[in-house]
PDB file as gemmi writes it, atoms N, CA and C in Angstrom:
CRYST1    1.000    1.000    1.000  90.00  90.00  90.00 P 1                      
ATOM      1  N   UNK A   1     152.426-139.772  70.097  1.00  0.00           N  
ATOM      2  CA  UNK A   1     151.812-140.993  71.003  1.00  0.00           C  
ATOM      3  C   UNK A   1     151.065-142.021  70.350  1.00  0.00           C  
ATOM      4  N   UNK A   2     151.084-143.259  70.504  1.00  0.00           N  
ATOM      5  CA  UNK A   2     150.893-144.201  70.001  1.00  0.00           C  
ATOM      6  C   UNK A   2     149.727-145.100  70.872  1.00  0.00           C  
ATOM      7  N   UNK A   3     149.034-145.677  70.484  1.00  0.00           N  
ATOM      8  CA  UNK A   3     147.579-146.610  71.070  1.00  0.00           C  
ATOM      9  C   UNK A   3     147.832-147.847  70.740  1.00  0.00           C  
ATOM     10  N   UNK A   4     147.571-148.670  72.024  1.00  0.00           N  
ATOM     11  CA  UNK A   4     147.683-149.859  71.667  1.00  0.00           C  
ATOM     12  C   UNK A   4     146.894-150.634  72.868  1.00  0.00           C  
ATOM     13  N   UNK A   5     146.503-152.087  72.225  1.00  0.00           N  
ATOM     14  CA  UNK A   5     145.724-152.927  73.322  1.00  0.00           C  
ATOM     15  C   UNK A   5     146.458-153.810  73.952  1.00  0.00           C  
ATOM     16  N   UNK A   6     146.738-154.301  75.071  1.00  0.00           N  
ATOM     17  CA  UNK A   6     147.551-155.494  75.607  1.00  0.00           C  
ATOM     18  C   UNK A   6     146.715-156.659  75.247  1.00  0.00           C  
ATOM     19  N   UNK A   7     147.314-157.442  74.482  1.00  0.00           N  
ATOM     20  CA  UNK A   7     146.632-158.785  73.798  1.00  0.00           C  
ATOM     21  C   UNK A   7     147.254-160.081  74.619  1.00  0.00           C  
ATOM     22  N   UNK A   8     148.514-159.955  74.995  1.00  0.00           N  
ATOM     23  CA  UNK A   8     148.711-161.396  76.081  1.00  0.00           C  
ATOM     24  C   UNK A   8     149.805-160.857  77.023  1.00  0.00           C  
ATOM     25  N   UNK A   9     149.742-161.705  77.865  1.00  0.00           N  
ATOM     26  CA  UNK A   9     150.724-161.067  79.212  1.00  0.00           C  
ATOM     27  C   UNK A   9     151.411-162.514  79.405  1.00  0.00           C  
ATOM     28  N   UNK A  10     152.665-162.573  80.031  1.00  0.00           N  
ATOM     29  CA  UNK A  10     153.322-164.076  80.453  1.00  0.00           C  
ATOM     30  C   UNK A  10     152.887-164.282  81.490  1.00  0.00           C  
ATOM     31  N   UNK A  11     153.198-165.351  81.962  1.00  0.00           N  
ATOM     32  CA  UNK A  11     152.550-166.295  83.463  1.00  0.00           C  
ATOM     33  C   UNK A  11     152.867-165.581  84.744  1.00  0.00           C  
ATOM     34  N   UNK A  12     154.272-164.823  84.679  1.00  0.00           N  
ATOM     35  CA  UNK A  12     155.231-164.136  85.910  1.00  0.00           C  
ATOM     36  C   UNK A  12     154.095-162.500  85.773  1.00  0.00           C  
ATOM     37  N   UNK A  13     153.673-162.123  84.513  1.00  0.00           N  
ATOM     38  CA  UNK A  13     153.254-160.596  84.590  1.00  0.00           C  
ATOM     39  C   UNK A  13     154.267-159.629  84.431  1.00  0.00           C  
ATOM     40  N   UNK A  14     155.278-160.427  84.289  1.00  0.00           N  
ATOM     41  CA  UNK A  14     156.265-158.849  83.629  1.00  0.00           C  
ATOM     42  C   UNK A  14     156.524-158.646  82.178  1.00  0.00           C  
ATOM     43  N   UNK A  15     155.810-159.570  81.163  1.00  0.00           N  
ATOM     44  CA  UNK A  15     156.152-159.100  80.100  1.00  0.00           C  
ATOM     45  C   UNK A  15     154.628-159.266  79.401  1.00  0.00           C  
ATOM     46  N   UNK A  16     154.245-158.090  78.542  1.00  0.00           N  
ATOM     47  CA  UNK A  16     153.039-157.954  77.947  1.00  0.00           C  
ATOM     48  C   UNK A  16     153.137-157.571  75.934  1.00  0.00           C  
ATOM     49  N   UNK A  17     152.514-158.385  75.543  1.00  0.00           N  
ATOM     50  CA  UNK A  17     152.442-157.896  74.118  1.00  0.00           C  
ATOM     51  C   UNK A  17     151.558-157.204  74.068  1.00  0.00           C  
ATOM     52  N   UNK A  18     151.286-155.950  73.237  1.00  0.00           N  
ATOM     53  CA  UNK A  18     150.608-155.002  72.676  1.00  0.00           C  
ATOM     54  C   UNK A  18     150.489-154.881  71.260  1.00  0.00           C  
ATOM     55  N   UNK A  19     149.343-154.643  70.837  1.00  0.00           N  
ATOM     56  CA  UNK A  19     149.043-154.669  69.407  1.00  0.00           C  
ATOM     57  C   UNK A  19     148.351-153.036  69.147  1.00  0.00           C  
ATOM     58  N   UNK A  20     149.538-152.414  68.307  1.00  0.00           N  
ATOM     59  CA  UNK A  20     149.338-150.772  68.324  1.00  0.00           C  
ATOM     60  C   UNK A  20     148.216-150.863  67.364  1.00  0.00           C  
ATOM     61  N   UNK A  21     147.897-149.210  67.135  1.00  0.00           N  
ATOM     62  CA  UNK A  21     146.728-148.824  66.413  1.00  0.00           C  
ATOM     63  C   UNK A  21     147.168-149.236  64.788  1.00  0.00           C  
ATOM     64  N   UNK A  22     148.669-149.290  64.346  1.00  0.00           N  
ATOM     65  CA  UNK A  22     149.306-149.634  63.110  1.00  0.00           C  
ATOM     66  C   UNK A  22     149.214-151.200  63.168  1.00  0.00           C  
ATOM     67  N   UNK A  23     148.823-151.655  63.605  1.00  0.00           N  
ATOM     68  CA  UNK A  23     148.965-153.214  63.810  1.00  0.00           C  
ATOM     69  C   UNK A  23     149.472-154.180  63.779  1.00  0.00           C  
ATOM     70  N   UNK A  24     150.845-153.443  64.598  1.00  0.00           N  
ATOM     71  CA  UNK A  24     151.979-153.924  64.998  1.00  0.00           C  
ATOM     72  C   UNK A  24     152.127-154.392  66.207  1.00  0.00           C  
ATOM     73  N   UNK A  25     153.105-155.290  66.415  1.00  0.00           N  
ATOM     74  CA  UNK A  25     153.200-156.355  67.876  1.00  0.00           C  
ATOM     75  C   UNK A  25     154.488-155.440  68.744  1.00  0.00           C  
ATOM     76  N   UNK A  26     154.168-155.027  69.702  1.00  0.00           N  
ATOM     77  CA  UNK A  26     155.260-154.319  70.596  1.00  0.00           C  
ATOM     78  C   UNK A  26     155.102-155.596  72.124  1.00  0.00           C  
ATOM     79  N   UNK A  27     156.527-155.625  72.111  1.00  0.00           N  
ATOM     80  CA  UNK A  27     156.847-156.467  73.507  1.00  0.00           C  
ATOM     81  C   UNK A  27     157.231-155.336  74.539  1.00  0.00           C  
ATOM     82  N   UNK A  28     156.631-155.231  75.992  1.00  0.00           N  
ATOM     83  CA  UNK A  28     156.974-154.401  76.975  1.00  0.00           C  
ATOM     84  C   UNK A  28     157.249-155.501  77.952  1.00  0.00           C  
ATOM     85  N   UNK A  29     158.385-155.006  78.602  1.00  0.00           N  
ATOM     86  CA  UNK A  29     159.000-155.606  79.606  1.00  0.00           C  
ATOM     87  C   UNK A  29     158.420-154.583  81.245  1.00  0.00           C  
ATOM     88  N   UNK A  30     157.472-154.781  82.082  1.00  0.00           N  
ATOM     89  CA  UNK A  30     157.278-154.020  83.116  1.00  0.00           C  
ATOM     90  C   UNK A  30     158.569-154.024  84.196  1.00  0.00           C  
ATOM     91  N   UNK A  31     159.064-152.986  84.363  1.00  0.00           N  
ATOM     92  CA  UNK A  31     159.534-152.797  85.419  1.00  0.00           C  
ATOM     93  C   UNK A  31     159.542-152.342  86.548  1.00  0.00           C  
ATOM     94  N   UNK A  32     158.242-151.650  87.133  1.00  0.00           N  
ATOM     95  CA  UNK A  32     158.057-151.448  88.190  1.00  0.00           C  
ATOM     96  C   UNK A  32     156.887-152.381  88.929  1.00  0.00           C  
ATOM     97  N   UNK A  33     156.637-153.379  88.186  1.00  0.00           N  
ATOM     98  CA  UNK A  33     155.696-154.154  89.039  1.00  0.00           C  
ATOM     99  C   UNK A  33     154.140-153.960  88.851  1.00  0.00           C  
ATOM    100  N   UNK A  34     153.975-152.723  88.104  1.00  0.00           N  
ATOM    101  CA  UNK A  34     152.641-152.751  88.138  1.00  0.00           C  
ATOM    102  C   UNK A  34     151.838-153.628  87.088  1.00  0.00           C  
ATOM    103  N   UNK A  35     150.652-154.188  87.507  1.00  0.00           N  
ATOM    104  CA  UNK A  35     149.641-154.734  86.620  1.00  0.00           C  
ATOM    105  C   UNK A  35     148.778-154.194  85.721  1.00  0.00           C  
ATOM    106  N   UNK A  36     149.222-154.828  84.297  1.00  0.00           N  
ATOM    107  CA  UNK A  36     148.359-154.785  83.438  1.00  0.00           C  
ATOM    108  C   UNK A  36     147.493-156.104  82.774  1.00  0.00           C  
ATOM    109  N   UNK A  37     146.652-155.614  82.528  1.00  0.00           N  
ATOM    110  CA  UNK A  37     145.594-156.636  82.046  1.00  0.00           C  
ATOM    111  C   UNK A  37     145.282-157.193  80.596  1.00  0.00           C  
ATOM    112  N   UNK A  38     145.153-158.299  79.979  1.00  0.00           N  
ATOM    113  CA  UNK A  38     144.466-158.160  78.871  1.00  0.00           C  
ATOM    114  C   UNK A  38     143.267-157.209  78.632  1.00  0.00           C  
ATOM    115  N   UNK A  39     143.344-156.751  77.298  1.00  0.00           N  
ATOM    116  CA  UNK A  39     142.409-155.831  76.982  1.00  0.00           C  
ATOM    117  C   UNK A  39     142.481-153.933  77.630  1.00  0.00           C  
ATOM    118  N   UNK A  40     143.729-153.814  78.204  1.00  0.00           N  
ATOM    119  CA  UNK A  40     143.737-152.561  78.811  1.00  0.00           C  
ATOM    120  C   UNK A  40     144.614-151.983  77.328  1.00  0.00           C  
ATOM    121  N   UNK A  41     144.101-150.511  77.648  1.00  0.00           N  
ATOM    122  CA  UNK A  41     144.549-149.725  76.245  1.00  0.00           C  
ATOM    123  C   UNK A  41     145.722-149.149  77.258  1.00  0.00           C  
ATOM    124  N   UNK A  42     147.112-148.740  76.300  1.00  0.00           N  
ATOM    125  CA  UNK A  42     148.333-148.559  76.584  1.00  0.00           C  
ATOM    126  C   UNK A  42     148.563-147.371  75.743  1.00  0.00           C  
ATOM    127  N   UNK A  43     148.646-146.368  76.043  1.00  0.00           N  
ATOM    128  CA  UNK A  43     149.161-145.018  75.429  1.00  0.00           C  
ATOM    129  C   UNK A  43     150.853-144.443  75.268  1.00  0.00           C  
ATOM    130  N   UNK A  44     151.729-144.152  74.647  1.00  0.00           N  
ATOM    131  CA  UNK A  44     153.085-143.691  74.626  1.00  0.00           C  
ATOM    132  C   UNK A  44     153.768-143.882  73.507  1.00  0.00           C  
ATOM    133  N   UNK A  45     155.210-143.555  73.740  1.00  0.00           N  
ATOM    134  CA  UNK A  45     155.959-144.092  72.502  1.00  0.00           C  
ATOM    135  C   UNK A  45     156.311-145.214  72.203  1.00  0.00           C  
ATOM    136  N   UNK A  46     155.249-146.291  71.919  1.00  0.00           N  
ATOM    137  CA  UNK A  46     155.506-147.665  71.690  1.00  0.00           C  
ATOM    138  C   UNK A  46     156.421-147.861  70.344  1.00  0.00           C  
ATOM    139  N   UNK A  47     156.668-146.904  69.488  1.00  0.00           N  
ATOM    140  CA  UNK A  47     157.470-147.536  68.617  1.00  0.00           C  
ATOM    141  C   UNK A  47     159.112-147.063  68.923  1.00  0.00           C  
ATOM    142  N   UNK A  48     159.239-146.788  70.319  1.00  0.00           N  
ATOM    143  CA  UNK A  48     160.831-146.561  70.810  1.00  0.00           C  
ATOM    144  C   UNK A  48     161.318-147.233  71.519  1.00  0.00           C  
ATOM    145  N   UNK A  49     162.626-148.108  70.819  1.00  0.00           N  
ATOM    146  CA  UNK A  49     163.139-149.128  72.070  1.00  0.00           C  
ATOM    147  C   UNK A  49     163.489-148.226  73.064  1.00  0.00           C  
ATOM    148  N   UNK A  50     163.654-149.169  73.822  1.00  0.00           N  
ATOM    149  CA  UNK A  50     164.391-148.843  75.136  1.00  0.00           C  
ATOM    150  C   UNK A  50     163.478-148.553  76.543  1.00  0.00           C  
ATOM    151  N   UNK A  51     163.971-148.166  77.584  1.00  0.00           N  
ATOM    152  CA  UNK A  51     163.328-147.738  79.095  1.00  0.00           C  
ATOM    153  C   UNK A  51     162.256-146.410  78.801  1.00  0.00           C  
ATOM    154  N   UNK A  52     161.258-146.699  78.956  1.00  0.00           N  
ATOM    155  CA  UNK A  52     160.112-145.711  78.941  1.00  0.00           C  
ATOM    156  C   UNK A  52     159.333-145.987  79.518  1.00  0.00           C  
ATOM    157  N   UNK A  53     158.017-145.157  79.851  1.00  0.00           N  
ATOM    158  CA  UNK A  53     157.123-144.581  80.452  1.00  0.00           C  
ATOM    159  C   UNK A  53     155.889-144.352  79.945  1.00  0.00           C  
ATOM    160  N   UNK A  54     154.860-145.278  80.057  1.00  0.00           N  
ATOM    161  CA  UNK A  54     153.583-145.406  78.993  1.00  0.00           C  
ATOM    162  C   UNK A  54     152.455-145.150  80.030  1.00  0.00           C  
ATOM    163  N   UNK A  55     151.143-144.941  79.580  1.00  0.00           N  
ATOM    164  CA  UNK A  55     150.138-144.859  80.589  1.00  0.00           C  
ATOM    165  C   UNK A  55     149.152-145.897  79.776  1.00  0.00           C  
ATOM    166  N   UNK A  56     148.759-146.533  80.957  1.00  0.00           N  
ATOM    167  CA  UNK A  56     147.529-147.766  81.075  1.00  0.00           C  
ATOM    168  C   UNK A  56     146.111-147.002  81.312  1.00  0.00           C  
ATOM    169  N   UNK A  57     145.612-146.583  79.908  1.00  0.00           N  
ATOM    170  CA  UNK A  57     144.850-145.676  79.838  1.00  0.00           C  
ATOM    171  C   UNK A  57     143.188-146.275  81.010  1.00  0.00           C  
ATOM    172  N   UNK A  58     143.232-147.686  80.601  1.00  0.00           N  
ATOM    173  CA  UNK A  58     141.895-148.108  81.420  1.00  0.00           C  
ATOM    174  C   UNK A  58     142.107-147.808  82.642  1.00  0.00           C  
ATOM    175  N   UNK A  59     143.498-147.932  83.557  1.00  0.00           N  
ATOM    176  CA  UNK A  59     143.329-148.125  84.901  1.00  0.00           C  
ATOM    177  C   UNK A  59     143.919-146.815  85.259  1.00  0.00           C  
ATOM    178  N   UNK A  60     144.172-145.771  84.275  1.00  0.00           N  
ATOM    179  CA  UNK A  60     144.719-144.482  84.517  1.00  0.00           C  
ATOM    180  C   UNK A  60     146.003-144.436  85.392  1.00  0.00           C  
ATOM    181  N   UNK A  61     147.179-145.195  84.888  1.00  0.00           N  
ATOM    182  CA  UNK A  61     148.292-145.047  85.699  1.00  0.00           C  
ATOM    183  C   UNK A  61     149.204-145.593  85.012  1.00  0.00           C  
ATOM    184  N   UNK A  62     150.595-144.845  85.617  1.00  0.00           N  
ATOM    185  CA  UNK A  62     151.556-144.977  84.738  1.00  0.00           C  
ATOM    186  C   UNK A  62     152.426-146.140  85.060  1.00  0.00           C  
ATOM    187  N   UNK A  63     153.166-146.316  83.881  1.00  0.00           N  
ATOM    188  CA  UNK A  63     153.587-148.013  83.972  1.00  0.00           C  
ATOM    189  C   UNK A  63     155.025-147.621  83.447  1.00  0.00           C  
ATOM    190  N   UNK A  64     156.369-147.756  84.043  1.00  0.00           N  
ATOM    191  CA  UNK A  64     157.557-147.867  83.586  1.00  0.00           C  
ATOM    192  C   UNK A  64     157.859-149.306  83.053  1.00  0.00           C  
ATOM    193  N   UNK A  65     158.377-149.034  81.626  1.00  0.00           N  
ATOM    194  CA  UNK A  65     158.415-150.228  81.234  1.00  0.00           C  
ATOM    195  C   UNK A  65     159.691-150.580  80.019  1.00  0.00           C  
ATOM    196  N   UNK A  66     160.276-151.293  79.799  1.00  0.00           N  
ATOM    197  CA  UNK A  66     161.421-151.511  78.533  1.00  0.00           C  
ATOM    198  C   UNK A  66     160.511-151.908  77.468  1.00  0.00           C  
ATOM    199  N   UNK A  67     160.681-151.072  76.483  1.00  0.00           N  
ATOM    200  CA  UNK A  67     159.922-151.594  75.097  1.00  0.00           C  
ATOM    201  C   UNK A  67     161.321-152.381  74.291  1.00  0.00           C  
ATOM    202  N   UNK A  68     160.791-153.705  74.322  1.00  0.00           N  
ATOM    203  CA  UNK A  68     161.591-154.591  73.591  1.00  0.00           C  
ATOM    204  C   UNK A  68     162.215-154.515  72.179  1.00  0.00           C  
ATOM    205  N   UNK A  69     161.270-154.190  71.435  1.00  0.00           N  
ATOM    206  CA  UNK A  69     161.246-154.280  69.761  1.00  0.00           C  
ATOM    207  C   UNK A  69     160.095-153.228  69.692  1.00  0.00           C  
ATOM    208  N   UNK A  70     160.315-151.966  69.908  1.00  0.00           N  
ATOM    209  CA  UNK A  70     159.556-150.729  69.461  1.00  0.00           C  
ATOM    210  C   UNK A  70     160.017-150.463  68.218  1.00  0.00           C  
ATOM    211  N   UNK A  71     159.211-150.946  67.516  1.00  0.00           N  
ATOM    212  CA  UNK A  71     159.634-150.842  65.776  1.00  0.00           C  
ATOM    213  C   UNK A  71     158.263-151.344  64.603  1.00  0.00           C  
ATOM    214  N   UNK A  72     158.184-150.679  63.834  1.00  0.00           N  
ATOM    215  CA  UNK A  72     157.464-151.210  62.737  1.00  0.00           C  
ATOM    216  C   UNK A  72     157.945-152.062  62.074  1.00  0.00           C  
ATOM    217  N   UNK A  73     156.855-153.435  62.154  1.00  0.00           N  
ATOM    218  CA  UNK A  73     157.630-154.709  61.412  1.00  0.00           C  
ATOM    219  C   UNK A  73     157.301-154.452  59.678  1.00  0.00           C  
ATOM    220  N   UNK A  74     156.256-153.754  59.471  1.00  0.00           N  
ATOM    221  CA  UNK A  74     155.687-153.254  58.261  1.00  0.00           C  
ATOM    222  C   UNK A  74     155.157-152.147  58.036  1.00  0.00           C  
ATOM    223  N   UNK A  75     154.922-151.630  56.503  1.00  0.00           N  
ATOM    224  CA  UNK A  75     154.755-149.793  56.284  1.00  0.00           C  
ATOM    225  C   UNK A  75     153.006-150.329  56.074  1.00  0.00           C  
ATOM    226  N   UNK A  76     151.984-149.530  56.512  1.00  0.00           N  
ATOM    227  CA  UNK A  76     150.722-149.704  56.094  1.00  0.00           C  
ATOM    228  C   UNK A  76     150.455-150.222  54.876  1.00  0.00           C  
ATOM    229  N   UNK A  77     149.375-151.301  55.064  1.00  0.00           N  
ATOM    230  CA  UNK A  77     149.020-151.986  53.432  1.00  0.00           C  
ATOM    231  C   UNK A  77     148.475-150.917  52.847  1.00  0.00           C  
ATOM    232  N   UNK A  78     149.037-150.969  51.174  1.00  0.00           N  
ATOM    233  CA  UNK A  78     148.693-150.563  50.494  1.00  0.00           C  
ATOM    234  C   UNK A  78     149.919-149.261  50.135  1.00  0.00           C  
ATOM    235  N   UNK A  79     150.687-148.981  50.757  1.00  0.00           N  
ATOM    236  CA  UNK A  79     151.517-147.780  50.636  1.00  0.00           C  
ATOM    237  C   UNK A  79     153.002-148.279  50.035  1.00  0.00           C  
ATOM    238  N   UNK A  80     152.954-148.331  48.637  1.00  0.00           N  
ATOM    239  CA  UNK A  80     154.144-148.931  47.573  1.00  0.00           C  
ATOM    240  C   UNK A  80     154.811-150.528  48.151  1.00  0.00           C  
ATOM    241  N   UNK A  81     156.027-150.465  47.994  1.00  0.00           N  
ATOM    242  CA  UNK A  81     156.559-152.154  48.452  1.00  0.00           C  
ATOM    243  C   UNK A  81     156.455-152.181  49.751  1.00  0.00           C  
ATOM    244  N   UNK A  82     156.451-151.546  50.820  1.00  0.00           N  
ATOM    245  CA  UNK A  82     155.784-151.679  52.361  1.00  0.00           C  
ATOM    246  C   UNK A  82     155.308-152.535  52.396  1.00  0.00           C  
ATOM    247  N   UNK A  83     154.464-152.827  51.759  1.00  0.00           N  
ATOM    248  CA  UNK A  83     152.772-153.433  52.303  1.00  0.00           C  
ATOM    249  C   UNK A  83     153.022-154.820  52.580  1.00  0.00           C  
ATOM    250  N   UNK A  84     152.514-155.285  52.680  1.00  0.00           N  
ATOM    251  CA  UNK A  84     152.432-156.623  53.503  1.00  0.00           C  
ATOM    252  C   UNK A  84     152.454-157.611  52.512  1.00  0.00           C  
ATOM    253  N   UNK A  85     151.234-157.517  51.372  1.00  0.00           N  
ATOM    254  CA  UNK A  85     151.033-158.178  50.155  1.00  0.00           C  
ATOM    255  C   UNK A  85     152.435-158.278  49.299  1.00  0.00           C  
ATOM    256  N   UNK A  86     152.964-156.745  49.100  1.00  0.00           N  
ATOM    257  CA  UNK A  86     154.063-156.597  48.138  1.00  0.00           C  
ATOM    258  C   UNK A  86     155.391-157.485  49.080  1.00  0.00           C  
ATOM    259  N   UNK A  87     155.609-157.536  50.420  1.00  0.00           N  
ATOM    260  CA  UNK A  87     156.287-158.400  51.093  1.00  0.00           C  
ATOM    261  C   UNK A  87     156.388-159.797  50.634  1.00  0.00           C  
ATOM    262  N   UNK A  88     154.999-160.201  50.762  1.00  0.00           N  
ATOM    263  CA  UNK A  88     154.977-161.669  50.117  1.00  0.00           C  
ATOM    264  C   UNK A  88     155.381-161.725  48.791  1.00  0.00           C  
ATOM    265  N   UNK A  89     154.823-161.095  47.949  1.00  0.00           N  
ATOM    266  CA  UNK A  89     154.713-161.370  46.592  1.00  0.00           C  
ATOM    267  C   UNK A  89     156.312-161.166  45.957  1.00  0.00           C  
ATOM    268  N   UNK A  90     157.410-160.358  46.613  1.00  0.00           N  
ATOM    269  CA  UNK A  90     158.647-160.496  46.734  1.00  0.00           C  
ATOM    270  C   UNK A  90     159.580-161.357  47.214  1.00  0.00           C  
ATOM    271  N   UNK A  91     159.911-162.615  45.880  1.00  0.00           N  
ATOM    272  CA  UNK A  91     160.850-163.639  46.242  1.00  0.00           C  
ATOM    273  C   UNK A  91     161.997-163.367  47.299  1.00  0.00           C  
ATOM    274  N   UNK A  92     162.527-162.523  47.113  1.00  0.00           N  
ATOM    275  CA  UNK A  92     164.028-162.336  48.374  1.00  0.00           C  
ATOM    276  C   UNK A  92     163.228-161.513  49.377  1.00  0.00           C  
ATOM    277  N   UNK A  93     162.312-160.949  49.684  1.00  0.00           N  
ATOM    278  CA  UNK A  93     161.961-160.967  51.059  1.00  0.00           C  
ATOM    279  C   UNK A  93     161.174-161.926  51.442  1.00  0.00           C  
ATOM    280  N   UNK A  94     160.528-162.815  50.631  1.00  0.00           N  
ATOM    281  CA  UNK A  94     160.068-164.251  51.242  1.00  0.00           C  
ATOM    282  C   UNK A  94     161.313-164.849  52.025  1.00  0.00           C  
ATOM    283  N   UNK A  95     162.539-165.206  51.392  1.00  0.00           N  
ATOM    284  CA  UNK A  95     163.387-165.836  51.708  1.00  0.00           C  
ATOM    285  C   UNK A  95     164.032-165.177  52.976  1.00  0.00           C  
ATOM    286  N   UNK A  96     164.299-163.905  52.975  1.00  0.00           N  
ATOM    287  CA  UNK A  96     164.694-163.013  53.887  1.00  0.00           C  
ATOM    288  C   UNK A  96     163.837-163.388  55.420  1.00  0.00           C  
ATOM    289  N   UNK A  97     162.459-163.433  55.383  1.00  0.00           N  
ATOM    290  CA  UNK A  97     161.318-163.596  56.108  1.00  0.00           C  
ATOM    291  C   UNK A  97     161.251-165.018  56.624  1.00  0.00           C  
ATOM    292  N   UNK A  98     161.900-166.332  55.818  1.00  0.00           N  
ATOM    293  CA  UNK A  98     161.151-167.626  56.472  1.00  0.00           C  
ATOM    294  C   UNK A  98     162.711-167.906  56.956  1.00  0.00           C  
TER     295      UNK A  98                                                      
END                                                                             
């Protein structure tokens, strides 16, 4: 289980951007019409892309979502070549990201 905080919601309240405890951003498409608010704590398998069920811990309700990009963008800082600093310093990776 991964925990994150809702950072942004689209104007239609159908998508939310969640920043996980690993500092990754995950886009959740809300399927069941449940309202989540900026600052809500979301708990679930936020690293698994596809349809899923997560818990809005702040409101203590379940939310049916589709995780659009449930994957880690970077390894945690300081862990070998996967760190953000290492990615910036590698010219091949810099070109791939740009």
